[in-house]
Structure formats: C-alpha cells, structure tokens
C-alpha cells in the first residue's frame, strides 16, 4: 500500500494545487478527515468494497468540481455516446454524464478516481478496473482514507482513492493515451486522403467538392477566416458543423455574443476582426491533433514548452522572461485582483474584512490560512452566513446581510474552521491559496517597527564574546546616562 500523506496537506505558495483537487469533492461533506489508514477487505471478499452513505442531510454536499468565474469558454459534448457501467454495481450512465457516474460511485461505493480529466478513454478505464476488482480486493489497489476517525467506530467511514500513484493505474492511463493518439492519427490520415468531401462556405455559400483543404483554404484566403492548417485538424466535418450551428444561432465565433440578425453579426465579425474561433473555448480542443499528443497537456501548454534546451546546452537565459499575473478572486464577490495586496485592500474597503489583520491577530500559519479561506469559500458557496449561521436564497442576499450586520469580520470559534476537512479547496482554481504566505513580509508596519531590539551574535566563544560584545558598549552608555 502506498502512502497518501501528500493528499492530505495543501502545498506551499506558488505550488500547484493539482494533487488536492481530486479529493476536494470527497471532503465537501461536513465531517473531519482522519489519518490515512490501511483498509480492510469486505467479509464476503467481493469487489463492492465500500458501504453506502448514511448521511442525512445531503443538500450541502459539494460533489461536483467547482470553478471560480473565468473568461468565456466551452465544454465538450458528444452525442450518441455509449453507456458506462459503475465499477461495483449494474448501474449504467451515458458517457456524456460522466460526472453523474463519479458522483454515484462516491455516494454509493465511496470510491474516488483521481485526475479523471487525464484519462484518455473513460469507458475502457472503468471496464478495466471493473474486471480487476472482481479478481482482487479493492484494498490491493486503492489507498483508504478514514473519515471522522475521532468519532465512535459506527460513525466512521472509509473512502477509497484510485490514482496513478499505483503503477498499474499509471500504465493503464499511458496505454489508453497511446491508443487514443493512434486512433486520432488514423482518422486524420483518412481525412487527409479523402477526396469525396463535400462542404459549403459559411460566409458566401459557395459549394466545394474534393478534399477538405479546398474549403478551408478558400475561407482563409477569401474571408480571412483561418482555423489552422488542414493537416492539423481532425474530425473536420463535425468541426465545420459545430461552427455553422453557432453562426445559424447568430453567435459570434470569437466573443460568443448573440446578435439580433445575420447582417448585424456579419458586420460585427468584420469590423471587430472576429472571424476566428475563441482559443479559450475548450469545445474546439478535440478537433486539433496537438491536443492528443501529450497526456494532460492542452495545445497552449505544448506550444509554450521551450525546446531550446533540447537543441543546445547553453546556459539558461532569463532575459526575456515575462511573468503572467494570475488573478485571485475575492472571498465575498467576483472582484479579481492580480496581487494579494490589492485583493486585501478591496476586501477591507468593500466588505470590511481585513485578512492580514486577522492573520496577525490570530497568529495564523500558512496551513491555518488555507483552512480559513476554504471554510469561508464553502460557506459563501452554500449561501450561509458564518457569523449567525442563517442561510439565504442567493449570494447577493447573503452579501447584503453580512455587510449590513457586520458579519464579514465576525468569524466563528477557531475550532469550527480549523479542521482537516478544510485543507481541500472548495474551488479547483482558487488562486488565492497560492498567494498566501506566512513570511514576515506580510506583517503590519507596526509589528515591523517594534521597539524591541534583537541582537544576534555568535555564542560559540563565550570568552571572546564577553570581551568584544556590543552589549558592553550599550551597558556603558546606559551607565553614563544615569
């Protein structure tokens, strides 16, 4: 059994939050996380190694991944997808309802699959482990996390984590990635050699026969609409149908705004130079071969890789380094700021919540700050005031109440939020957690300019210290004053 200690603690500022995200939805239930312990096989030895959930109030559970507001994007949607069975029971879910299957396995069987988005073929992945769990106990493959370990034994629960720390799981994910890449390349080659393509230009309705490159080159040359080189595109027919559907719905392909008629949309795309697709929209990623090349990497990450170190062994040159700021979101509203200082000023001015002051007065270290932020995020997400525990219909009503009643700064007792369950982010992309720090640079000016003089000297040679210590001069100076 491998250790899961890395899954139970947040990372230091500047580090990735990815190892924690897979378990964040498990810890959403209001229970305390105990230490990771060795699981035990069911008495009947079957693969259904996890009991059903017996919690009463499920409406406050956070079982889906949450994300803070970002720029407009899209999600992949496939029609006519086959169904995927549960690993343990006979329940089936369509591939497009993957999240429902994951929620079902968490609630009914208490098993969590880490980094699901990095699984190239979810259906084959599930079928593989469904077969393996019939051959060996679940504890041979999964680490066990005991929930609410401080409670009586009848109230304790075990959750099972399946992740690529297990060599067998890692090899399976890599093989599925290779197989998917092989299928995509075969599909791309077939489309490149296909001369029976038939398509109509989205802008002038001219009809084209032959190879797909004829239509794509026409739109790039005549209409300045370039979606990339034809050889870099896969599933071209589906891609063009997706774009045509958006235009039929009077939606701009770049800013994705909707207009009242076709002429207005046409003028908008021409004047704003929006005859291109939105690179932030992940719906289009599946149509580009580059997104299948490396496991877990999008086209942006692949393009940003610096290959210069592979070409020569010159010293690293950081002269052209440009740091791209990452915005953090306010705890109470959707205001974003590039630095923790600006965000703290906003929260103090707009919501009367001074995070640095609270950190200083309570003496919070980095991990306690993480738990406090995650606690507040969860309460705000559930529209509950942490000052009076009253629940509201919307976040706007909650924010109005907390500001009028001055409850933003009315934190509950420390033992309420200083719990291991709040190690896990409420939101997967919460950048504020990466900006927290327990360094002295965040102390207030009053603390930095204290009147207590701290003198550090080498005490390894006490005799020399007595003869040459600066303390002798200070004592002499004080005696002369008196």
Short mmCIF file of C-alpha atoms in Angstrom, two decimals:
data_model
loop_
_atom_site.label_atom_id
_atom_site.label_comp_id
_atom_site.label_asym_id
_atom_site.label_seq_id
_atom_site.Cartn_x
_atom_site.Cartn_y
_atom_site.Cartn_z
CA UNK A 1 0.00 0.00 0.00
CA UNK A 2 1.43 3.36 -0.94
CA UNK A 3 1.32 6.44 1.25
CA UNK A 4 -1.26 9.19 0.76
CA UNK A 5 0.26 11.78 3.01
CA UNK A 6 0.76 14.14 0.10
CA UNK A 7 -3.00 14.18 -0.49
CA UNK A 8 -3.83 15.43 2.99
CA UNK A 9 -1.86 18.67 3.06
CA UNK A 10 -2.04 21.75 0.84
CA UNK A 11 1.04 22.93 -0.99
CA UNK A 12 3.10 25.97 -0.18
CA UNK A 13 2.56 29.25 -2.05
CA UNK A 14 3.44 29.07 -5.70
CA UNK A 15 2.99 25.30 -5.91
CA UNK A 16 0.34 23.51 -7.93
CA UNK A 17 -2.96 22.60 -6.27
CA UNK A 18 -3.49 19.63 -8.56
CA UNK A 19 -2.71 16.81 -6.03
CA UNK A 20 -5.52 18.12 -3.81
CA UNK A 21 -8.23 18.68 -6.38
CA UNK A 22 -9.14 15.04 -6.86
CA UNK A 23 -10.17 14.69 -3.23
CA UNK A 24 -11.82 18.08 -2.71
CA UNK A 25 -15.30 16.81 -3.56
CA UNK A 26 -14.92 13.94 -1.05
CA UNK A 27 -14.21 16.31 1.80
CA UNK A 28 -17.18 18.52 0.99
CA UNK A 29 -19.34 16.62 3.50
CA UNK A 30 -19.22 18.27 6.93
CA UNK A 31 -17.04 15.68 8.56
CA UNK A 32 -13.49 15.61 9.88
CA UNK A 33 -10.74 13.94 7.93
CA UNK A 34 -8.74 11.40 9.88
CA UNK A 35 -5.38 9.92 9.13
CA UNK A 36 -4.99 7.64 6.12
CA UNK A 37 -5.24 4.09 7.33
CA UNK A 38 -4.96 0.63 5.88
CA UNK A 39 -8.31 -0.52 4.56
CA UNK A 40 -9.79 -3.94 5.12
CA UNK A 41 -11.41 -6.31 2.69
CA UNK A 42 -15.14 -6.92 2.92
CA UNK A 43 -16.19 -10.01 4.84
CA UNK A 44 -17.56 -11.61 1.68
CA UNK A 45 -14.38 -10.83 -0.28
CA UNK A 46 -16.29 -9.22 -3.15
CA UNK A 47 -15.25 -6.18 -5.13
CA UNK A 48 -18.00 -3.96 -3.71
CA UNK A 49 -15.59 -2.96 -1.00
CA UNK A 50 -17.31 0.24 0.09
CA UNK A 51 -20.52 0.74 2.04
CA UNK A 52 -23.32 3.14 1.09
CA UNK A 53 -23.50 6.64 2.53
CA UNK A 54 -25.71 7.07 5.58
CA UNK A 55 -25.63 10.83 5.90
CA UNK A 56 -28.99 12.53 6.40
CA UNK A 57 -28.53 15.99 5.02
CA UNK A 58 -27.07 15.82 1.51
CA UNK A 59 -28.14 19.18 0.16
CA UNK A 60 -24.96 20.89 1.36
CA UNK A 61 -22.61 18.33 -0.18
CA UNK A 62 -20.23 19.59 -2.86
CA UNK A 63 -19.73 16.53 -5.04
CA UNK A 64 -19.01 18.26 -8.36
CA UNK A 65 -15.80 20.19 -9.12
CA UNK A 66 -16.33 23.93 -8.67
CA UNK A 67 -14.57 26.72 -10.54
CA UNK A 68 -14.37 30.42 -9.92
CA UNK A 69 -15.53 32.72 -12.78
CA UNK A 70 -13.13 32.91 -15.71
CA UNK A 71 -13.24 34.16 -19.26
CA UNK A 72 -15.91 32.59 -21.52
CA UNK A 73 -15.25 29.01 -22.54
CA UNK A 74 -16.99 25.86 -23.63
CA UNK A 75 -17.28 22.21 -22.81
CA UNK A 76 -17.06 19.16 -24.94
CA UNK A 77 -20.32 17.49 -25.78
CA UNK A 78 -20.64 14.23 -27.68
CA UNK A 79 -23.98 12.94 -28.93
CA UNK A 80 -24.92 9.30 -29.14
CA UNK A 81 -22.30 8.22 -26.63
CA UNK A 82 -22.46 4.65 -25.29
CA UNK A 83 -23.15 3.96 -21.64
CA UNK A 84 -20.55 3.26 -18.97
CA UNK A 85 -21.24 0.86 -16.08
CA UNK A 86 -20.44 1.50 -12.45
CA UNK A 87 -17.29 -0.26 -11.24
CA UNK A 88 -19.18 -2.07 -8.48
CA UNK A 89 -22.85 -2.41 -9.47
CA UNK A 90 -25.04 -2.71 -12.55
CA UNK A 91 -25.92 0.99 -12.82
CA UNK A 92 -25.14 2.47 -16.26
CA UNK A 93 -24.61 6.10 -17.26
CA UNK A 94 -24.08 7.71 -20.68
CA UNK A 95 -20.51 8.79 -21.38
CA UNK A 96 -21.68 12.41 -21.59
CA UNK A 97 -22.96 12.07 -17.99
CA UNK A 98 -19.60 11.05 -16.62
CA UNK A 99 -19.95 13.34 -13.60
CA UNK A 100 -23.14 11.56 -12.56
CA UNK A 101 -21.32 8.24 -12.58
CA UNK A 102 -18.48 9.67 -10.50
CA UNK A 103 -20.99 11.11 -8.01
CA UNK A 104 -22.77 7.75 -7.85
CA UNK A 105 -19.52 5.92 -7.06
CA UNK A 106 -18.64 8.43 -4.34
CA UNK A 107 -22.03 8.33 -2.62
CA UNK A 108 -22.91 4.67 -3.06
CA UNK A 109 -19.49 2.99 -3.06
CA UNK A 110 -17.17 5.65 -1.58
CA UNK A 111 -14.51 5.37 -4.27
CA UNK A 112 -12.77 8.39 -5.78
CA UNK A 113 -10.88 8.36 -9.09
CA UNK A 114 -8.11 10.96 -9.12
CA UNK A 115 -7.44 13.20 -12.13
CA UNK A 116 -10.31 11.84 -14.22
CA UNK A 117 -9.72 14.50 -16.87
CA UNK A 118 -6.36 12.87 -17.65
CA UNK A 119 -7.99 9.55 -18.52
CA UNK A 120 -7.95 9.33 -22.32
CA UNK A 121 -10.72 6.73 -22.63
CA UNK A 122 -13.02 6.81 -19.61
CA UNK A 123 -15.16 3.87 -20.75
CA UNK A 124 -12.22 1.50 -21.22
CA UNK A 125 -10.70 2.70 -17.97
CA UNK A 126 -13.85 1.87 -16.00
CA UNK A 127 -14.29 -1.51 -17.68
CA UNK A 128 -10.69 -2.45 -16.90
CA UNK A 129 -10.98 -1.70 -13.19
CA UNK A 130 -14.44 -3.27 -13.02
CA UNK A 131 -12.83 -6.56 -14.09
CA UNK A 132 -9.79 -6.17 -11.81
CA UNK A 133 -11.94 -5.53 -8.73
CA UNK A 134 -13.64 -8.89 -9.30
CA UNK A 135 -10.25 -10.60 -9.17
CA UNK A 136 -8.71 -8.96 -6.09
CA UNK A 137 -9.94 -6.92 -3.10
CA UNK A 138 -10.24 -3.18 -3.58
CA UNK A 139 -7.63 -2.52 -0.89
CA UNK A 140 -4.99 -4.17 -3.10
CA UNK A 141 -5.32 -1.23 -5.48
CA UNK A 142 -6.71 1.72 -3.52
CA UNK A 143 -5.50 3.67 -0.55
CA UNK A 144 -8.02 4.08 2.24
CA UNK A 145 -8.88 7.36 3.93
CA UNK A 146 -10.82 7.10 7.14
CA UNK A 147 -13.31 9.91 7.61
CA UNK A 148 -14.32 11.18 11.05
CA UNK A 149 -11.75 8.97 12.74
CA UNK A 150 -12.23 10.69 16.12
CA UNK A 151 -15.88 9.61 16.28
CA UNK A 152 -17.19 6.25 17.50
CA UNK A 153 -16.49 3.34 15.19
CA UNK A 154 -20.08 3.11 13.94
CA UNK A 155 -19.86 6.72 12.68
CA UNK A 156 -16.56 6.29 10.85
CA UNK A 157 -16.39 5.82 7.09
CA UNK A 158 -13.69 4.70 4.69
CA UNK A 159 -13.15 6.26 1.26
CA UNK A 160 -11.05 4.55 -1.40
CA UNK A 161 -8.71 6.51 -3.70
CA UNK A 162 -7.73 5.12 -7.11
CA UNK A 163 -4.93 7.18 -8.66
CA UNK A 164 -1.85 6.90 -10.87
CA UNK A 165 0.45 6.53 -7.87
CA UNK A 166 -0.38 2.87 -8.34
CA UNK A 167 1.95 1.67 -11.14
CA UNK A 168 -0.79 -0.43 -12.73
CA UNK A 169 -3.09 2.58 -12.94
CA UNK A 170 -0.35 4.78 -14.38
CA UNK A 171 0.50 2.20 -17.06
CA UNK A 172 -3.19 1.85 -17.93
CA UNK A 173 -3.57 5.61 -18.38
CA UNK A 174 -0.49 5.76 -20.58
CA UNK A 175 -1.69 2.87 -22.75
CA UNK A 176 -5.11 4.47 -23.16
CA UNK A 177 -3.43 7.72 -24.19
CA UNK A 178 -1.30 5.91 -26.79
CA UNK A 179 -4.33 4.07 -28.14
CA UNK A 180 -6.34 7.27 -28.44
CA UNK A 181 -3.47 9.02 -30.22
CA UNK A 182 -3.19 6.10 -32.64
CA UNK A 183 -6.91 6.27 -33.44
CA UNK A 184 -6.79 10.05 -33.91
CA UNK A 185 -3.81 9.84 -36.27
CA UNK A 186 -5.54 7.14 -38.31
CA UNK A 187 -8.66 9.28 -38.54
CA UNK A 188 -6.61 12.31 -39.54
CA UNK A 189 -4.78 10.37 -42.26
CA UNK A 190 -8.08 9.10 -43.64
CA UNK A 191 -9.48 12.63 -43.83
CA UNK A 192 -6.33 13.94 -45.48
CA UNK A 193 -6.60 11.37 -48.25
CA UNK A 194 -10.37 11.64 -48.65
CA UNK A 195 -11.36 13.27 -51.95
CA UNK A 196 -15.10 12.74 -51.52
CA UNK A 197 -15.51 15.71 -49.18
CA UNK A 198 -18.50 17.97 -49.76
CA UNK A 199 -18.90 21.29 -47.98
CA UNK A 200 -20.36 24.79 -48.25
CA UNK A 201 -18.58 28.01 -47.27
CA UNK A 202 -20.09 29.54 -44.13
CA UNK A 203 -19.71 33.07 -45.48
CA UNK A 204 -20.53 33.03 -49.20
CA UNK A 205 -22.42 29.70 -49.53
CA UNK A 206 -20.11 28.53 -52.31
CA UNK A 207 -20.07 24.75 -52.69
CA UNK A 208 -16.83 22.75 -52.70
CA UNK A 209 -16.12 19.16 -53.69
CA UNK A 210 -12.95 17.10 -53.34
CA UNK A 211 -10.52 17.44 -50.46
CA UNK A 212 -11.37 19.34 -47.26
CA UNK A 213 -8.32 21.56 -47.70
CA UNK A 214 -10.01 23.29 -50.67
CA UNK A 215 -12.80 24.69 -48.48
CA UNK A 216 -10.53 25.57 -45.57
CA UNK A 217 -8.04 27.37 -47.80
CA UNK A 218 -10.88 29.25 -49.52
CA UNK A 219 -12.25 30.57 -46.19
CA UNK A 220 -8.75 31.58 -45.09
CA UNK A 221 -7.91 33.31 -48.38
CA UNK A 222 -11.23 34.90 -49.33
CA UNK A 223 -12.80 35.59 -45.93
CA UNK A 224 -9.77 35.85 -43.61
CA UNK A 225 -11.23 33.03 -41.54
CA UNK A 226 -8.34 30.79 -40.54
CA UNK A 227 -8.92 27.88 -38.19
CA UNK A 228 -5.48 26.40 -38.77
CA UNK A 229 -3.70 24.23 -41.29
CA UNK A 230 -5.91 21.45 -42.71
CA UNK A 231 -3.33 18.82 -41.74
CA UNK A 232 -3.63 19.85 -38.07
CA UNK A 233 -7.39 19.27 -37.92
CA UNK A 234 -9.24 16.04 -37.18
CA UNK A 235 -12.98 15.29 -37.40
CA UNK A 236 -13.26 18.16 -39.85
CA UNK A 237 -16.93 17.59 -40.77
CA UNK A 238 -18.02 17.71 -37.14
CA UNK A 239 -15.87 20.83 -36.60
CA UNK A 240 -17.47 22.68 -39.52
CA UNK A 241 -20.97 21.63 -38.40
CA UNK A 242 -20.26 22.98 -34.91
CA UNK A 243 -19.16 26.34 -36.32
CA UNK A 244 -22.09 26.51 -38.74
CA UNK A 245 -24.54 25.82 -35.92
CA UNK A 246 -23.15 28.75 -33.92
CA UNK A 247 -23.50 31.07 -36.91
CA UNK A 248 -27.05 29.83 -37.52
CA UNK A 249 -27.80 30.77 -33.90
CA UNK A 250 -26.43 34.28 -34.65
CA UNK A 251 -23.48 33.79 -32.31
CA UNK A 252 -20.06 35.33 -32.89
CA UNK A 253 -17.39 32.63 -33.10
CA UNK A 254 -14.82 34.65 -31.18
CA UNK A 255 -16.55 36.68 -28.45
CA UNK A 256 -19.56 34.30 -28.49
CA UNK A 257 -22.09 37.12 -28.18
CA UNK A 258 -25.51 36.66 -29.79
CA UNK A 259 -26.94 39.23 -32.22
CA UNK A 260 -30.45 40.04 -33.43
CA UNK A 261 -29.94 39.22 -37.12
CA UNK A 262 -27.43 37.81 -39.57
CA UNK A 263 -26.37 41.16 -41.06
CA UNK A 264 -25.55 42.59 -37.63
CA UNK A 265 -23.49 39.51 -36.81
CA UNK A 266 -21.70 39.73 -40.15
CA UNK A 267 -20.80 43.42 -39.67
CA UNK A 268 -19.67 42.76 -36.10
CA UNK A 269 -17.30 39.94 -37.06
CA UNK A 270 -15.88 42.00 -39.93
CA UNK A 271 -15.38 45.27 -38.01
CA UNK A 272 -14.11 43.66 -34.81
CA UNK A 273 -11.92 41.21 -36.74
CA UNK A 274 -13.72 38.36 -35.04
CA UNK A 275 -13.54 35.98 -37.99
CA UNK A 276 -11.72 33.44 -35.90
CA UNK A 277 -12.58 30.98 -33.18
CA UNK A 278 -12.22 31.61 -29.46
CA UNK A 279 -8.93 29.97 -28.37
CA UNK A 280 -10.22 29.81 -24.78
CA UNK A 281 -13.18 27.65 -25.73
CA UNK A 282 -12.25 24.06 -24.86
CA UNK A 283 -15.06 22.78 -27.08
CA UNK A 284 -12.70 23.11 -30.04
CA UNK A 285 -9.74 21.27 -28.49
CA UNK A 286 -10.91 17.86 -29.68
CA UNK A 287 -10.65 18.99 -33.32
CA UNK A 288 -6.88 19.64 -33.19
CA UNK A 289 -4.33 16.83 -33.22
CA UNK A 290 -1.96 18.77 -30.95
CA UNK A 291 -4.31 18.25 -28.01
CA UNK A 292 -3.83 14.48 -28.21
CA UNK A 293 -0.02 14.44 -28.27
CA UNK A 294 0.78 14.52 -24.55
CA UNK A 295 -1.24 13.27 -21.60
CA UNK A 296 -2.86 16.10 -19.66
CA UNK A 297 -1.48 18.90 -21.85
CA UNK A 298 -3.53 21.27 -23.98
CA UNK A 299 -2.31 22.95 -27.15
CA UNK A 300 -1.37 26.05 -25.15
CA UNK A 301 0.87 24.11 -22.80
CA UNK A 302 2.52 22.24 -25.66
CA UNK A 303 3.23 25.45 -27.58
CA UNK A 304 4.63 27.20 -24.50
CA UNK A 305 7.23 24.50 -23.94
CA UNK A 306 10.74 25.79 -24.54
CA UNK A 307 12.61 23.37 -26.80
CA UNK A 308 15.82 25.38 -26.86
CA UNK A 309 17.38 23.33 -24.08
CA UNK A 310 16.92 20.22 -26.23
CA UNK A 311 18.82 21.80 -29.14
CA UNK A 312 21.88 23.00 -27.29
CA UNK A 313 23.37 23.08 -23.82
CA UNK A 314 23.77 26.81 -23.48
CA UNK A 315 23.23 28.48 -20.15
CA UNK A 316 19.67 29.40 -19.32
CA UNK A 317 18.80 32.89 -20.48
CA UNK A 318 16.08 34.55 -18.43
CA UNK A 319 16.43 38.00 -20.01
CA UNK A 320 13.17 37.68 -21.93
CA UNK A 321 11.23 36.14 -19.05
CA UNK A 322 7.75 37.59 -18.69
CA UNK A 323 5.68 36.66 -15.69
CA UNK A 324 2.00 36.47 -16.47
CA UNK A 325 -0.07 37.61 -13.49
CA UNK A 326 -2.78 35.28 -12.22
CA UNK A 327 -5.84 36.92 -10.74
CA UNK A 328 -7.24 35.91 -7.36
CA UNK A 329 -10.96 36.23 -6.62
CA UNK A 330 -12.50 37.98 -3.62
CA UNK A 331 -13.95 35.79 -0.86
CA UNK A 332 -17.32 37.56 -0.96
CA UNK A 333 -17.87 38.78 -4.54
CA UNK A 334 -16.48 38.22 -8.05
CA UNK A 335 -13.89 41.02 -7.89
CA UNK A 336 -10.46 39.87 -9.13
CA UNK A 337 -7.02 41.29 -8.37
CA UNK A 338 -3.54 40.40 -9.61
CA UNK A 339 -1.89 40.56 -6.18
CA UNK A 340 -2.89 39.56 -2.67
CA UNK A 341 -2.23 43.12 -1.52
CA UNK A 342 -4.77 44.60 -3.95
CA UNK A 343 -7.30 41.93 -3.10
CA UNK A 344 -6.90 42.52 0.64
CA UNK A 345 -7.41 46.27 0.12
CA UNK A 346 -10.59 45.54 -1.84
CA UNK A 347 -11.97 43.17 0.81
CA UNK A 348 -11.19 45.67 3.56
CA UNK A 349 -12.77 48.62 1.72
CA UNK A 350 -15.78 46.85 0.20
CA UNK A 351 -16.54 44.18 2.80
CA UNK A 352 -14.74 45.34 5.97
CA UNK A 353 -12.78 42.09 6.05
CA UNK A 354 -9.08 42.51 6.82
CA UNK A 355 -7.39 39.20 6.06
CA UNK A 356 -3.89 40.38 7.03
CA UNK A 357 -5.17 41.75 10.34
CA UNK A 358 -6.97 38.51 11.14
CA UNK A 359 -3.85 36.56 10.26
CA UNK A 360 -1.74 38.75 12.54
CA UNK A 361 -4.16 38.82 15.49
CA UNK A 362 -4.82 35.08 15.46
CA UNK A 363 -1.22 34.20 14.62
CA UNK A 364 -2.25 32.02 11.69
CA UNK A 365 0.36 29.97 9.90
CA UNK A 366 0.10 29.04 6.24
CA UNK A 367 -2.00 25.92 6.77
CA UNK A 368 -4.44 27.71 9.06
CA UNK A 369 -4.87 30.45 6.45
CA UNK A 370 -5.66 27.77 3.85
CA UNK A 371 -8.32 26.25 6.10
CA UNK A 372 -9.85 29.65 6.88
CA UNK A 373 -10.07 30.60 3.18
CA UNK A 374 -11.59 27.23 2.24
CA UNK A 375 -14.07 27.48 5.14
CA UNK A 376 -15.25 30.94 4.04
CA UNK A 377 -15.42 29.85 0.38
CA UNK A 378 -17.64 26.90 1.30
CA UNK A 379 -19.96 28.97 3.49
CA UNK A 380 -20.36 31.62 0.78
CA UNK A 381 -20.93 28.95 -1.89
CA UNK A 382 -23.70 27.44 0.27
CA UNK A 383 -25.18 30.93 0.86
CA UNK A 384 -24.76 30.60 4.62
CA UNK A 385 -23.59 33.39 6.94
CA UNK A 386 -20.78 32.08 9.09
CA UNK A 387 -21.48 34.78 11.68
CA UNK A 388 -25.09 33.83 12.52
CA UNK A 389 -25.49 30.56 10.52
CA UNK A 390 -28.53 31.93 8.67
CA UNK A 391 -28.99 30.64 5.12
CA UNK A 392 -30.13 32.76 2.16
CA UNK A 393 -31.53 32.16 -1.30
CA UNK A 394 -28.69 33.80 -3.21
CA UNK A 395 -25.15 35.03 -2.73
CA UNK A 396 -26.33 38.60 -3.32
CA UNK A 397 -28.78 38.36 -0.39
CA UNK A 398 -26.09 36.81 1.77
CA UNK A 399 -23.59 39.54 0.91
CA UNK A 400 -26.13 42.28 1.69
CA UNK A 401 -26.93 40.68 5.03
CA UNK A 402 -23.29 40.19 6.05
CA UNK A 403 -22.34 43.76 5.15
CA UNK A 404 -25.33 45.31 6.90
CA UNK A 405 -24.97 43.14 10.01
CA UNK A 406 -21.15 43.50 10.01
CA UNK A 407 -20.83 39.72 9.96
CA UNK A 408 -17.96 39.56 7.45
CA UNK A 409 -15.45 40.09 10.24
CA UNK A 410 -17.41 38.01 12.78
CA UNK A 411 -15.53 34.76 12.49
CA UNK A 412 -16.73 31.70 14.43
CA UNK A 413 -14.62 29.99 17.05
CA UNK A 414 -11.30 28.70 15.76
CA UNK A 415 -12.22 25.05 16.33
CA UNK A 416 -15.13 25.46 13.88
CA UNK A 417 -12.98 26.20 10.83
CA UNK A 418 -9.57 24.87 11.92
CA UNK A 419 -10.49 21.36 10.77
CA UNK A 420 -8.59 18.98 8.45
CA UNK A 421 -11.55 18.88 6.03
CA UNK A 422 -10.79 22.48 5.05
CA UNK A 423 -7.35 21.55 3.77
CA UNK A 424 -9.11 20.76 0.49
CA UNK A 425 -10.01 23.62 -1.90
CA UNK A 426 -13.66 24.47 -2.32
CA UNK A 427 -12.87 25.70 -5.85
CA UNK A 428 -10.43 23.86 -8.09
CA UNK A 429 -8.88 27.04 -9.49
CA UNK A 430 -8.72 29.10 -6.30
CA UNK A 431 -5.56 31.14 -6.98
CA UNK A 432 -5.87 32.93 -3.64
CA UNK A 433 -4.50 29.79 -1.94
CA UNK A 434 -1.27 30.15 -3.94
CA UNK A 435 -0.73 33.73 -2.76
CA UNK A 436 -1.00 33.05 0.96
CA UNK A 437 2.20 33.29 2.93
CA UNK A 438 3.42 33.07 6.49
CA UNK A 439 6.53 35.20 5.85
CA UNK A 440 7.42 38.30 7.84
CA UNK A 441 6.83 40.48 4.78
CA UNK A 442 3.09 40.29 5.44
CA UNK A 443 3.33 41.64 8.96
CA UNK A 444 1.95 45.08 9.65
CA UNK A 445 4.19 48.11 9.76
CA UNK A 446 3.61 48.42 13.49
CA UNK A 447 4.98 44.94 14.09
CA UNK A 448 7.95 45.54 11.81
CA UNK A 449 8.85 48.79 13.55
CA UNK A 450 8.69 47.41 17.08
CA UNK A 451 10.84 48.99 19.82
CA UNK A 452 12.40 45.71 20.93
CA UNK A 453 15.99 45.42 19.70
CA UNK A 454 17.03 41.89 18.73
CA UNK A 455 20.78 41.32 18.57
CA UNK A 456 22.18 38.09 17.18
CA UNK A 457 25.78 37.16 17.98
CA UNK A 458 27.98 34.10 17.75
CA UNK A 459 27.94 32.40 21.17
CA UNK A 460 30.37 29.64 20.30
CA UNK A 461 33.23 31.50 22.01
CA UNK A 462 31.83 32.91 25.22
CA UNK A 463 35.15 34.39 26.45
CA UNK A 464 35.67 36.41 23.28
CA UNK A 465 32.04 37.44 23.40
CA UNK A 466 32.41 38.90 26.89
CA UNK A 467 35.40 40.99 25.79
CA UNK A 468 34.11 42.30 22.44
CA UNK A 469 30.35 42.15 22.74
CA UNK A 470 28.40 45.22 21.70
CA UNK A 471 26.38 44.72 24.85
CA UNK A 472 29.34 46.07 26.82
CA UNK A 473 29.09 49.37 24.93
CA UNK A 474 25.35 49.52 25.48
CA UNK A 475 25.73 48.97 29.21
CA UNK A 476 28.47 51.59 29.44
CA UNK A 477 26.35 54.09 27.55
CA UNK A 478 23.40 53.47 29.90
CA UNK A 479 25.56 53.86 32.99
CA UNK A 480 26.92 57.20 31.77
CA UNK A 481 23.37 58.44 31.16
CA UNK A 482 22.41 57.53 34.72
#
